[in-house]
Coordinates of C-alpha atoms in Angstrom, one line a residue:
X57 CA 26.1 -8.6 -6.4
X58 CA 25.2 -8.5 -2.7
X59 CA 27.5 -9.9 -0.2
X60 CA 26.2 -12.7 1.9
X61 CA 27.0 -12.3 5.6
X62 CA 26.9 -14.8 8.3
X63 CA 24.7 -13.0 10.7
X64 CA 22.5 -9.8 10.7
X65 CA 21.6 -8.3 14.0
X66 CA 18.5 -6.1 13.3
X67 CA 16.0 -4.0 15.1
X68 CA 18.4 -2.7 17.7
X69 CA 20.1 0.6 18.3
X70 CA 23.9 0.9 18.3
X71 CA 25.6 2.9 21.0
X72 CA 28.7 4.8 19.7
X73 CA 31.5 5.0 22.4
X74 CA 33.1 7.6 20.1
X75 CA 30.3 10.2 19.9
X76 CA 27.9 9.1 22.6
X77 CA 25.1 8.8 20.1
X78 CA 22.6 6.0 19.9
X79 CA 21.3 5.3 16.4
X80 CA 19.3 2.7 14.6
X81 CA 21.4 0.3 12.5
X82 CA 21.8 -3.3 11.5
X83 CA 25.1 -4.9 12.4
X84 CA 26.4 -7.5 10.0
X85 CA 28.8 -10.2 11.0
X86 CA 31.1 -12.3 8.8
X87 CA 33.2 -14.9 10.6
X88 CA 34.7 -13.2 13.7
X89 CA 34.5 -9.7 12.2
X90 CA 31.9 -7.0 12.1
X91 CA 31.4 -6.7 8.3
X92 CA 28.9 -3.8 8.4
X93 CA 27.1 -1.2 10.5
X94 CA 24.4 -0.2 8.1
X95 CA 21.0 1.5 7.8
X96 CA 18.3 -1.0 8.7
X97 CA 17.5 -3.5 5.9
X98 CA 20.6 -2.6 3.8
X99 CA 24.0 -4.3 3.2
X100 CA 23.1 -7.6 1.6
X101 CA 21.8 -10.9 2.7
X102 CA 22.7 -12.9 5.8
X103 CA 22.5 -16.6 6.6
X104 CA 21.2 -16.0 10.1
X105 CA 19.1 -13.3 11.8
X106 CA 19.2 -12.1 15.3
X107 CA 16.3 -9.9 16.4
X108 CA 17.5 -7.1 18.7
X109 CA 14.3 -5.2 18.8
X110 CA 14.2 -2.9 21.8
X111 CA 17.9 -3.7 22.7
X112 CA 21.0 -1.6 22.7
X113 CA 24.0 -3.0 20.8
X114 CA 27.3 -2.2 22.5
X115 CA 30.8 -3.5 22.4
X116 CA 31.8 -6.5 24.4
X117 CA 33.2 -5.6 27.9
X118 CA 37.0 -5.7 28.5
X119 CA 38.5 -6.3 32.0
X120 CA 41.9 -4.7 32.1
X121 CA 42.8 -6.0 35.6
X122 CA 41.6 -9.1 37.3
X123 CA 42.6 -12.5 38.7
X124 CA 40.8 -15.6 37.6
X125 CA 41.7 -17.4 40.8
X126 CA 39.7 -14.9 42.9
X127 CA 36.5 -16.5 41.4
X128 CA 37.8 -19.9 42.7
X129 CA 37.2 -21.2 39.2
X130 CA 39.5 -22.6 36.5
X131 CA 39.9 -20.3 33.4
X132 CA 37.4 -22.2 31.3
X133 CA 34.8 -22.3 34.1
X134 CA 35.4 -18.6 34.7
X135 CA 34.7 -17.8 31.1
X136 CA 31.5 -19.9 31.1
X137 CA 30.3 -17.9 34.1
X138 CA 31.3 -14.4 33.0
X139 CA 30.6 -14.4 29.2
X140 CA 26.8 -14.2 30.0
X141 CA 27.6 -11.0 31.9
X142 CA 29.1 -9.5 28.8
X143 CA 32.8 -9.9 29.6
X144 CA 34.4 -11.0 26.3
X145 CA 38.1 -10.1 27.0
X146 CA 40.2 -10.1 30.1
X147 CA 43.8 -9.4 31.0
X148 CA 44.4 -11.8 33.9
X149 CA 47.2 -11.8 36.4
X150 CA 47.7 -15.3 37.6
X151 CA 49.9 -14.4 40.6
X152 CA 47.9 -16.5 43.0
X153 CA 48.6 -19.9 41.4
X154 CA 52.0 -18.8 40.2
X155 CA 53.1 -18.1 43.7
X156 CA 52.1 -21.7 44.5
X157 CA 53.6 -23.4 41.5
X158 CA 55.7 -21.0 39.4
X159 CA 56.1 -21.3 35.6
X160 CA 54.2 -24.6 35.5
X161 CA 51.2 -22.8 36.7
X162 CA 51.6 -20.0 34.3
X163 CA 51.7 -22.4 31.3
X164 CA 48.7 -24.4 32.7
X165 CA 46.5 -21.2 33.0
X166 CA 47.4 -20.0 29.5
X167 CA 46.6 -23.4 28.0
X168 CA 43.4 -23.8 30.0
X169 CA 42.2 -20.4 28.9
X170 CA 42.6 -21.2 25.1
X171 CA 39.6 -23.5 25.1
X172 CA 37.1 -20.8 25.7
X173 CA 35.4 -18.3 23.4
X174 CA 36.4 -15.5 25.8
X175 CA 39.7 -13.8 25.0
X176 CA 42.0 -14.4 27.9
X177 CA 45.2 -12.5 27.8
X178 CA 47.8 -12.7 30.5
X179 CA 50.3 -10.7 32.6
X180 CA 53.5 -12.1 34.0
X181 CA 53.3 -11.8 37.9
X182 CA 55.9 -9.3 38.9
X183 CA 56.0 -10.2 42.6
X184 CA 56.6 -13.9 43.2
X185 CA 56.8 -13.8 46.2
X186 CA 54.9 -10.6 46.8
X187 CA 57.5 -9.3 49.3
X188 CA 60.8 -11.0 48.7
X189 CA 62.7 -11.6 52.0
X190 CA 59.6 -11.3 54.1
X191 CA 57.7 -14.5 53.3
X192 CA 58.1 -17.9 51.6
X193 CA 55.8 -18.9 48.8
X194 CA 56.0 -22.0 46.6
X195 CA 57.9 -20.3 43.8
X196 CA 60.3 -17.5 42.9
X197 CA 60.5 -15.6 39.7
X198 CA 63.5 -13.4 38.9
X199 CA 64.2 -11.1 36.0
X200 CA 65.4 -13.9 33.7
X201 CA 62.2 -15.9 34.4
X202 CA 60.0 -12.8 33.7
X203 CA 62.0 -12.1 30.5
X204 CA 61.2 -15.6 29.2
X205 CA 57.5 -15.6 30.3
X206 CA 56.8 -12.3 28.6
X207 CA 57.7 -14.0 25.3
X208 CA 55.0 -16.7 25.6
X209 CA 51.9 -16.5 23.3
X210 CA 49.0 -14.7 25.0
X211 CA 51.2 -12.7 27.4
X212 CA 50.9 -8.9 27.0
X213 CA 51.9 -7.3 30.3
X214 CA 54.0 -7.2 33.4
X215 CA 51.3 -7.6 35.9
X216 CA 50.7 -5.3 38.9
X217 CA 54.0 -4.2 40.5
X218 CA 52.8 -4.5 44.0
X219 CA 56.0 -4.0 45.9
X220 CA 55.9 -0.3 45.2
X221 CA 58.1 0.4 48.2
X222 CA 60.9 -1.7 46.5
X223 CA 60.5 0.4 43.3
X224 CA 60.6 3.7 45.1
X225 CA 63.6 2.7 47.2
X226 CA 65.6 1.5 44.1
X227 CA 65.6 -2.2 45.0
X228 CA 67.8 -3.9 42.3
X229 CA 65.6 -7.1 42.0
X230 CA 62.4 -5.2 41.4
X231 CA 64.0 -2.7 39.0
X232 CA 65.7 -5.6 37.0
X233 CA 62.2 -7.2 36.5
X234 CA 60.7 -3.9 35.4
X235 CA 63.6 -3.2 33.0
X236 CA 63.3 -6.5 31.1
X237 CA 59.6 -5.9 30.7
X238 CA 60.2 -2.4 29.5
X239 CA 62.8 -3.6 27.0
X240 CA 60.2 -5.9 25.5
X241 CA 57.7 -3.2 25.3
X242 CA 55.2 -4.9 27.6
X243 CA 52.3 -3.1 29.3
X244 CA 53.4 -2.1 32.8
X245 CA 50.7 -2.3 35.4
X246 CA 50.9 -0.8 38.8
X247 CA 49.7 -1.2 42.3
X248 CA 50.5 1.8 44.6
X249 CA 47.8 2.6 47.1
X250 CA 48.2 6.2 48.5
X251 CA 51.5 6.9 46.7
X252 CA 51.8 10.6 46.0
X253 CA 54.3 13.4 45.4
X254 CA 58.0 12.6 44.7
X255 CA 57.6 9.0 45.4
X256 CA 54.7 8.7 42.8
X257 CA 57.0 10.3 40.2
X258 CA 59.8 7.9 41.1
X259 CA 57.4 5.0 40.7
X260 CA 56.0 6.2 37.4
X261 CA 59.5 7.1 36.0
X262 CA 60.1 3.3 35.7
X263 CA 57.3 3.2 33.0
X264 CA 54.5 1.9 35.2
X265 CA 51.4 3.8 34.3
X266 CA 48.3 2.3 35.8
X267 CA 46.8 1.9 39.3
X268 CA 43.7 0.0 40.4
X269 CA 44.0 0.4 44.2
X270 CA 41.8 2.4 46.6
X271 CA 43.0 6.0 46.9
X272 CA 41.7 9.3 48.3
X273 CA 40.0 11.6 45.7
X274 CA 43.0 13.9 45.8
X275 CA 45.4 11.1 45.1
X276 CA 43.2 9.6 42.3
X277 CA 43.2 13.1 40.6
X278 CA 47.0 13.4 41.1
X279 CA 47.6 10.0 39.4
X280 CA 45.2 10.9 36.6
X281 CA 46.9 14.3 36.1
X282 CA 50.3 12.6 35.7
X283 CA 49.0 10.3 33.0
X284 CA 48.3 7.1 35.0
X285 CA 45.4 5.1 33.7
X286 CA 42.9 5.1 36.5
X287 CA 41.3 1.7 37.0
X288 CA 38.3 1.7 39.3
X289 CA 37.1 -1.5 41.0
X290 CA 34.1 -1.7 43.2
X291 CA 35.7 -0.5 46.5
X292 CA 37.1 2.5 44.6
X293 CA 33.7 3.7 43.3
X294 CA 32.9 6.1 46.1
X295 CA 30.7 9.1 45.1
X296 CA 33.4 11.6 46.2
X297 CA 36.0 9.8 44.0
X298 CA 33.7 9.9 40.9
X299 CA 32.8 13.6 41.5
X300 CA 36.4 14.6 41.9
X301 CA 37.1 13.1 38.4
X302 CA 33.9 14.7 36.9
X303 CA 35.0 18.1 38.3
X304 CA 38.1 18.1 36.2
X305 CA 38.2 20.1 33.0
X306 CA 38.3 16.8 31.1
X307 CA 37.4 13.4 32.3
X308 CA 40.6 11.3 32.1
X309 CA 40.7 7.8 30.6
X310 CA 39.1 5.4 33.0
X311 CA 38.9 1.6 33.1
X312 CA 36.3 -0.2 35.2
X313 CA 37.9 -3.4 36.5
X314 CA 36.8 -6.3 38.8
X315 CA 40.2 -7.2 40.4
X316 CA 38.8 -9.9 42.7
X317 CA 35.2 -11.3 42.5
X318 CA 34.2 -14.7 43.9
X319 CA 31.9 -17.0 42.0
X320 CA 28.9 -16.5 44.2
X321 CA 29.2 -12.7 43.8
X322 CA 29.3 -13.1 40.0
X323 CA 26.2 -15.3 40.1
X324 CA 24.3 -13.1 42.4
X325 CA 25.3 -9.5 41.3
X326 CA 27.3 -9.8 38.1
X327 CA 30.8 -9.2 36.8
X328 CA 31.8 -6.1 34.8
X329 CA 28.1 -5.3 34.3
X330 CA 27.8 -5.1 38.2
X331 CA 30.9 -2.7 38.3
X332 CA 29.2 -0.5 35.6
X333 CA 26.0 -0.3 37.7
X334 CA 28.0 0.5 40.8
X335 CA 29.8 3.3 38.9
X336 CA 26.5 4.7 37.7
X337 CA 25.1 4.6 41.2
X338 CA 28.2 6.6 42.4
X339 CA 27.5 9.3 39.8
X340 CA 29.4 8.3 36.7
X341 CA 27.3 9.0 33.6
X342 CA 26.3 5.7 31.8
X343 CA 28.1 6.6 28.6
X344 CA 31.3 7.2 30.4
X345 CA 30.9 3.9 32.2
X346 CA 30.4 2.1 28.9
X347 CA 33.5 3.7 27.5
X348 CA 35.4 2.6 30.6
X349 CA 34.3 -1.0 29.9
X350 CA 35.1 -1.0 26.2
X351 CA 37.2 1.5 24.3
X352 CA 39.5 2.7 27.0
X353 CA 40.5 -0.8 28.2
X354 CA 40.9 -1.9 24.5
X355 CA 43.4 1.0 24.1
X356 CA 45.1 0.1 27.4
X357 CA 45.5 -3.6 26.3
X358 CA 46.6 -2.5 22.8
X359 CA 43.7 -4.2 21.1
X360 CA 42.7 -1.9 18.3
X361 CA 40.4 -4.5 16.9
X362 CA 37.7 -4.2 19.6
X363 CA 36.0 -1.9 22.1
X364 CA 33.7 -0.2 19.5
X365 CA 30.8 -1.3 17.2
X366 CA 32.4 -0.6 13.8
X367 CA 33.1 -2.3 10.5
X368 CA 36.4 -4.2 10.5
X369 CA 36.4 -4.7 14.3
X370 CA 36.1 -8.0 16.1
X371 CA 32.6 -9.2 16.5
X372 CA 32.5 -9.0 20.3
X373 CA 29.1 -7.6 21.1
X374 CA 26.6 -7.3 24.0
X375 CA 22.9 -6.7 23.5
X376 CA 21.5 -4.8 26.5
X377 CA 17.9 -4.8 27.6
X378 CA 16.4 -1.6 28.8
X379 CA 18.2 1.7 29.4
X380 CA 22.0 1.9 29.1
X381 CA 22.4 2.7 32.8
X382 CA 20.9 -0.7 33.8
X383 CA 23.7 -2.7 32.0
X384 CA 21.2 -5.5 31.8
X385 CA 22.9 -8.1 29.5
X386 CA 20.6 -9.9 27.2
X387 CA 22.7 -11.7 24.6
X388 CA 26.5 -11.9 24.1
X389 CA 28.5 -12.5 20.9
X390 CA 32.2 -13.3 21.0
X391 CA 34.2 -13.7 17.9
X392 CA 31.0 -13.7 15.8
X393 CA 29.5 -16.5 17.8
X394 CA 26.4 -16.3 20.1
X395 CA 27.9 -17.5 23.4
X396 CA 25.2 -16.4 25.9
X397 CA 21.5 -15.5 26.0
X398 CA 19.2 -14.8 28.9
X399 CA 22.0 -14.8 31.4
X400 CA 23.3 -18.3 30.5
X401 CA 26.0 -19.6 28.3
X402 CA 24.7 -21.2 25.1
X403 CA 27.5 -23.7 25.0
X404 CA 28.1 -26.7 27.2
X405 CA 29.8 -26.1 30.5
X406 CA 33.5 -27.2 30.1
X407 CA 35.0 -30.0 32.0
X408 CA 38.1 -28.7 33.9
X409 CA 40.3 -31.5 32.8
X410 CA 43.5 -32.6 34.5
X411 CA 45.8 -30.4 36.5
X412 CA 49.2 -30.9 38.0
X413 CA 48.6 -29.2 41.4
X414 CA 47.2 -32.0 43.5
X415 CA 49.0 -32.4 46.9
X416 CA 50.3 -28.8 46.8
X417 CA 49.5 -28.2 50.5
X418 CA 52.6 -29.5 52.2
X419 CA 51.5 -29.7 55.7
X420 CA 51.6 -33.2 57.1
X421 CA 49.3 -32.4 60.0
X422 CA 48.7 -30.1 62.9
X423 CA 51.0 -30.4 66.0
X424 CA 49.1 -31.0 69.2
X425 CA 50.1 -27.5 70.4
X426 CA 49.1 -25.7 67.3
X427 CA 47.5 -22.3 68.2
X428 CA 49.3 -22.3 71.6
X429 CA 51.0 -19.0 71.5
X430 CA 54.5 -19.2 73.2
X431 CA 56.5 -16.2 74.2
X432 CA 59.7 -15.6 76.1
X433 CA 58.1 -13.3 78.7
X434 CA 57.7 -13.3 82.5
X435 CA 54.3 -14.1 84.0
X436 CA 52.0 -11.1 84.0
X437 CA 50.1 -8.8 81.7
X438 CA 51.8 -7.6 78.5
X439 CA 51.0 -5.4 75.6
X440 CA 51.0 -7.0 72.1
X441 CA 50.8 -5.5 68.7
X442 CA 47.6 -6.4 66.9
X443 CA 46.0 -6.0 63.5
X444 CA 42.8 -3.9 63.3
X445 CA 40.5 -4.6 60.4
X446 CA 37.5 -2.7 59.1
X447 CA 34.2 -3.7 57.3
X448 CA 34.8 -1.8 54.1
X449 CA 38.2 -2.5 52.6
X450 CA 41.5 -4.5 53.1
X451 CA 43.3 -1.6 54.8
X452 CA 44.7 -2.8 58.2
X453 CA 46.3 -0.7 60.8
X454 CA 48.4 -1.5 63.9
X455 CA 46.7 -1.4 67.3
X456 CA 47.5 -3.2 70.6
X457 CA 45.9 -5.6 73.0
X458 CA 46.7 -6.5 76.6
X459 CA 47.0 -10.2 77.3
X460 CA 48.1 -12.3 80.3
X461 CA 51.1 -14.6 80.1
X462 CA 51.7 -17.6 82.3
X463 CA 54.5 -20.1 82.0
X464 CA 55.4 -18.6 78.6
X465 CA 51.9 -19.2 77.1
X466 CA 49.7 -16.2 76.0
X467 CA 46.1 -16.5 77.3
X468 CA 44.4 -15.1 74.2
X469 CA 41.2 -17.2 74.0
X470 CA 38.2 -15.3 75.2
X471 CA 40.1 -12.0 74.8
X472 CA 40.8 -11.6 71.1
X473 CA 40.8 -13.3 67.7
X474 CA 44.1 -14.7 66.6
X475 CA 45.4 -15.0 63.1
X476 CA 47.9 -18.0 62.7
X477 CA 49.9 -18.4 59.6
X478 CA 51.6 -21.8 58.8
X479 CA 53.9 -22.1 55.8
X480 CA 52.4 -24.7 53.4
X481 CA 55.3 -24.9 51.0
X482 CA 57.6 -27.3 52.8
X483 CA 58.9 -25.0 55.5
X484 CA 58.2 -25.3 59.2
X485 CA 57.4 -21.5 59.8
X486 CA 54.5 -20.2 61.9
X487 CA 53.6 -16.8 63.1
X488 CA 50.6 -15.2 64.8
X489 CA 49.0 -11.9 65.6
X490 CA 45.8 -10.8 67.5
X491 CA 43.1 -9.3 65.2
X492 CA 40.6 -6.7 66.3
X493 CA 37.7 -4.8 64.6
X494 CA 35.1 -7.5 64.4
X495 CA 32.6 -8.8 67.1
X496 CA 33.2 -12.5 66.8
X497 CA 31.6 -15.5 68.6
X498 CA 33.2 -18.9 69.0
X499 CA 34.4 -19.8 65.5
X500 CA 37.2 -19.7 63.0
X501 CA 38.0 -19.7 59.3
X502 CA 41.0 -21.4 57.6
X503 CA 42.1 -20.7 54.0
X504 CA 44.9 -21.6 51.6
X505 CA 43.6 -18.8 49.4
X506 CA 45.6 -16.2 51.2
X507 CA 47.4 -13.5 49.2
X508 CA 49.9 -13.9 47.8
X509 CA 52.0 -16.8 49.1
X510 CA 48.8 -18.8 49.9
X511 CA 50.0 -20.3 53.1
X512 CA 47.7 -22.0 55.5
X513 CA 46.0 -19.2 57.4
X514 CA 43.6 -19.7 60.3
X515 CA 41.8 -16.9 62.0
X516 CA 39.7 -17.7 65.0
X517 CA 38.5 -17.1 68.5
X518 CA 38.9 -20.5 70.0
X519 CA 41.5 -23.3 69.6
X520 CA 38.8 -26.0 69.0
X521 CA 37.2 -24.0 66.1
X522 CA 40.6 -23.2 64.6
X523 CA 41.6 -26.8 64.7
X524 CA 38.3 -28.0 63.2
X525 CA 38.5 -25.5 60.3
X526 CA 42.2 -26.2 59.6
X527 CA 41.8 -29.9 59.6
X528 CA 38.9 -29.6 57.1
X529 CA 41.0 -27.6 54.7
X530 CA 43.9 -30.0 55.0
X531 CA 41.6 -32.9 54.2
X532 CA 40.3 -31.0 51.2
X533 CA 44.0 -30.5 49.9
X534 CA 43.4 -26.8 50.2
X535 CA 40.4 -24.5 50.3
X536 CA 38.3 -22.4 52.7
X537 CA 36.4 -23.8 55.8
X538 CA 34.4 -22.1 58.5
X539 CA 33.9 -23.7 61.9
X540 CA 31.6 -22.4 64.7
X541 CA 31.6 -23.8 68.3
X542 CA 34.1 -26.4 67.3
X543 CA 32.2 -27.8 64.3
X544 CA 32.7 -27.2 60.5
X545 CA 29.7 -25.4 59.1
X546 CA 30.9 -24.5 55.6
X547 CA 33.7 -25.6 53.3
X548 CA 34.9 -24.7 49.8
X549 CA 37.4 -27.3 48.5
X550 CA 40.1 -25.8 46.3
X551 CA 42.2 -28.7 45.0
X552 CA 43.8 -26.8 42.2
X553 CA 46.8 -25.4 44.1
X554 CA 44.7 -24.5 47.0
X555 CA 43.2 -21.6 45.1
X556 CA 40.8 -22.9 42.5
X557 CA 38.2 -25.7 42.2
X558 CA 37.5 -28.3 39.6
X559 CA 33.8 -28.4 40.5
X560 CA 31.0 -27.1 38.3
X561 CA 30.8 -23.3 38.3
X562 CA 27.4 -23.1 40.1
X563 CA 28.5 -25.6 42.6
X564 CA 31.6 -23.5 43.4
X565 CA 29.3 -20.5 43.6
X566 CA 27.0 -22.2 46.0
X567 CA 29.9 -23.3 48.2
X568 CA 31.4 -19.9 48.2
X569 CA 28.0 -18.3 49.1
X570 CA 27.7 -20.8 52.0
X571 CA 31.2 -19.8 53.3
X572 CA 30.3 -16.1 52.9
X573 CA 27.1 -16.6 54.9
X574 CA 28.8 -18.5 57.7
X575 CA 31.5 -15.8 57.9
X576 CA 28.8 -13.3 58.4
X577 CA 26.9 -15.4 61.0
X578 CA 30.2 -15.8 62.9
X579 CA 30.5 -12.0 63.0
X580 CA 32.9 -11.3 60.2
X581 CA 30.7 -8.8 58.4
X582 CA 32.6 -7.2 55.5
X583 CA 31.8 -5.9 52.0
X584 CA 34.1 -8.5 50.6
X585 CA 34.8 -11.1 53.4
X586 CA 37.0 -13.3 51.2
X587 CA 39.3 -10.5 50.4
X588 CA 39.4 -9.1 53.9
X589 CA 40.5 -12.5 55.3
X590 CA 42.8 -13.5 52.5
X591 CA 44.7 -10.2 52.4
X592 CA 45.7 -10.2 56.1
X593 CA 48.9 -11.8 54.7
X594 CA 49.4 -9.5 51.7
X595 CA 52.5 -7.7 52.9
X596 CA 52.4 -5.1 50.2
X597 CA 49.0 -3.8 51.2
X598 CA 48.9 -1.0 53.9
X599 CA 49.6 -0.7 56.6
X600 CA 50.6 -3.8 58.6
X601 CA 50.3 -7.4 57.6
X602 CA 51.5 -10.8 58.8
X603 CA 53.4 -13.5 56.8
X604 CA 54.7 -16.9 57.8
X605 CA 57.8 -15.1 59.2
X606 CA 56.2 -12.4 61.2
X607 CA 54.6 -8.9 61.3
X608 CA 55.5 -6.5 58.5
X609 CA 55.3 -2.7 58.6
X610 CA 54.2 -2.3 54.9
X611 CA 55.1 1.4 54.6
X612 CA 58.5 1.1 56.2
X613 CA 59.1 -2.3 54.5
X614 CA 60.5 -3.7 57.7
X615 CA 59.6 -6.1 60.5
X616 CA 57.5 -4.8 63.4
X617 CA 57.7 -6.0 67.0
X618 CA 55.1 -8.3 68.3
X619 CA 55.6 -7.6 72.0
X620 CA 55.4 -3.9 72.9
X621 CA 56.3 -3.8 76.6
X622 CA 55.3 -5.1 80.0
X623 CA 52.1 -3.6 81.4
X624 CA 52.4 -4.9 85.0

């Protein structure tokens, strides 16, 4: 008696991530499981037929490292936007919203993600705040908190251990957090840009065994050689990095990941499918790119039920149009259900629902003298420490500027851009630093999406534009706003903790594209402008950053002086 399956996918060719072969086969689905991969026309009857003629049948894509909040979308809206791009499983680190609202935020993200056909798994943020003692966020997680959160349903990992200097130096708090995760057998994800030699071994000896940050080709190879799972996001996919890996006697396990992609980027370019195309353009063979989207991340996430088109596995499948190297997603099946076709979800866009994060920006208003930089210095010209940015990545380096001081006020307007950080979590802390590296006109950007404490950060060249942008963000209860010549020209309200929006996904994408375009028109021209601005405050990312308390030397894990010395 022939078995009756729910769905038969016929006419296509299956790509084996095990052997690299492409072969004609029908794929049979029963419930959420692949019930057969059989010669065309065999295997019994099916209630429904899907014609895949001319298409490649590959496993659904898995993202082993990403942040939902970076899209500015809630979990359900994120799934609705990324499933049509082939992303059927993610391991999400919610350290943005958890730094704002702690365990309440962790619970809300998990619950919000359950309503979607995308498998959303979670990591417990390891650094809340990102750099304890050097900044104030809205929450604090210690080892006991992490121990409890790791036991929640849907949680699989200790998310990226960003304070790698604390790990290397033997900091008790960081080591206690890692230890409770290790005792529970959790996946331990890393974040250690440029770490090498003895310090890398010390970091890995704690059990942390992945890295997704940008490294030189030599450091990427060193990490792979020692058994780290190499995760490559877009900024890591340089041809020299790919070639260094291909030159090895054996290509190590690789995961292609997104880390941080805004909604407008996903709409315009794609999600994991875009990362795969970027990898191929950098020289990675298409089959290796596919494996880095499927089987390898499935193994990393300890999900033996997916990552390959095979009987008994979960029916997460992507039907690709054209050659494999194009990664052109046609239709997507998640858990045996057709969820996307022709680049759009086949189910109704979800309503974001209620959230407990309204009123999370605790800034009553801007003082009249906001952005007036006061110093205890005599009149004259002085040398000040500054942050130098670049148009490619989030690496910042210390530099200096000469500015005049009169009556204790620094005359910075017309001479430099200024980054001004105000604590938004109920503390009256401000700090500032000049920023160089971009050719900027009269304008400013303000954001509460500012890694990882998400304070109120304003970067601008004139006080009038800075005030306009900041007042717009405060009126929106969090978000991003750009002002030029004293008037707001673009805004992206983020009412969910100041980091996510409840608007429809394409409306969020349009607003984020608008902000991106206005940043470019102002002169902030960067490969990923949202990340370059929002990481000026990420005090675990090399080499110098600013928090609400001051300037941090990331490598030394210490404060750095704002005033260098008198010039004349």
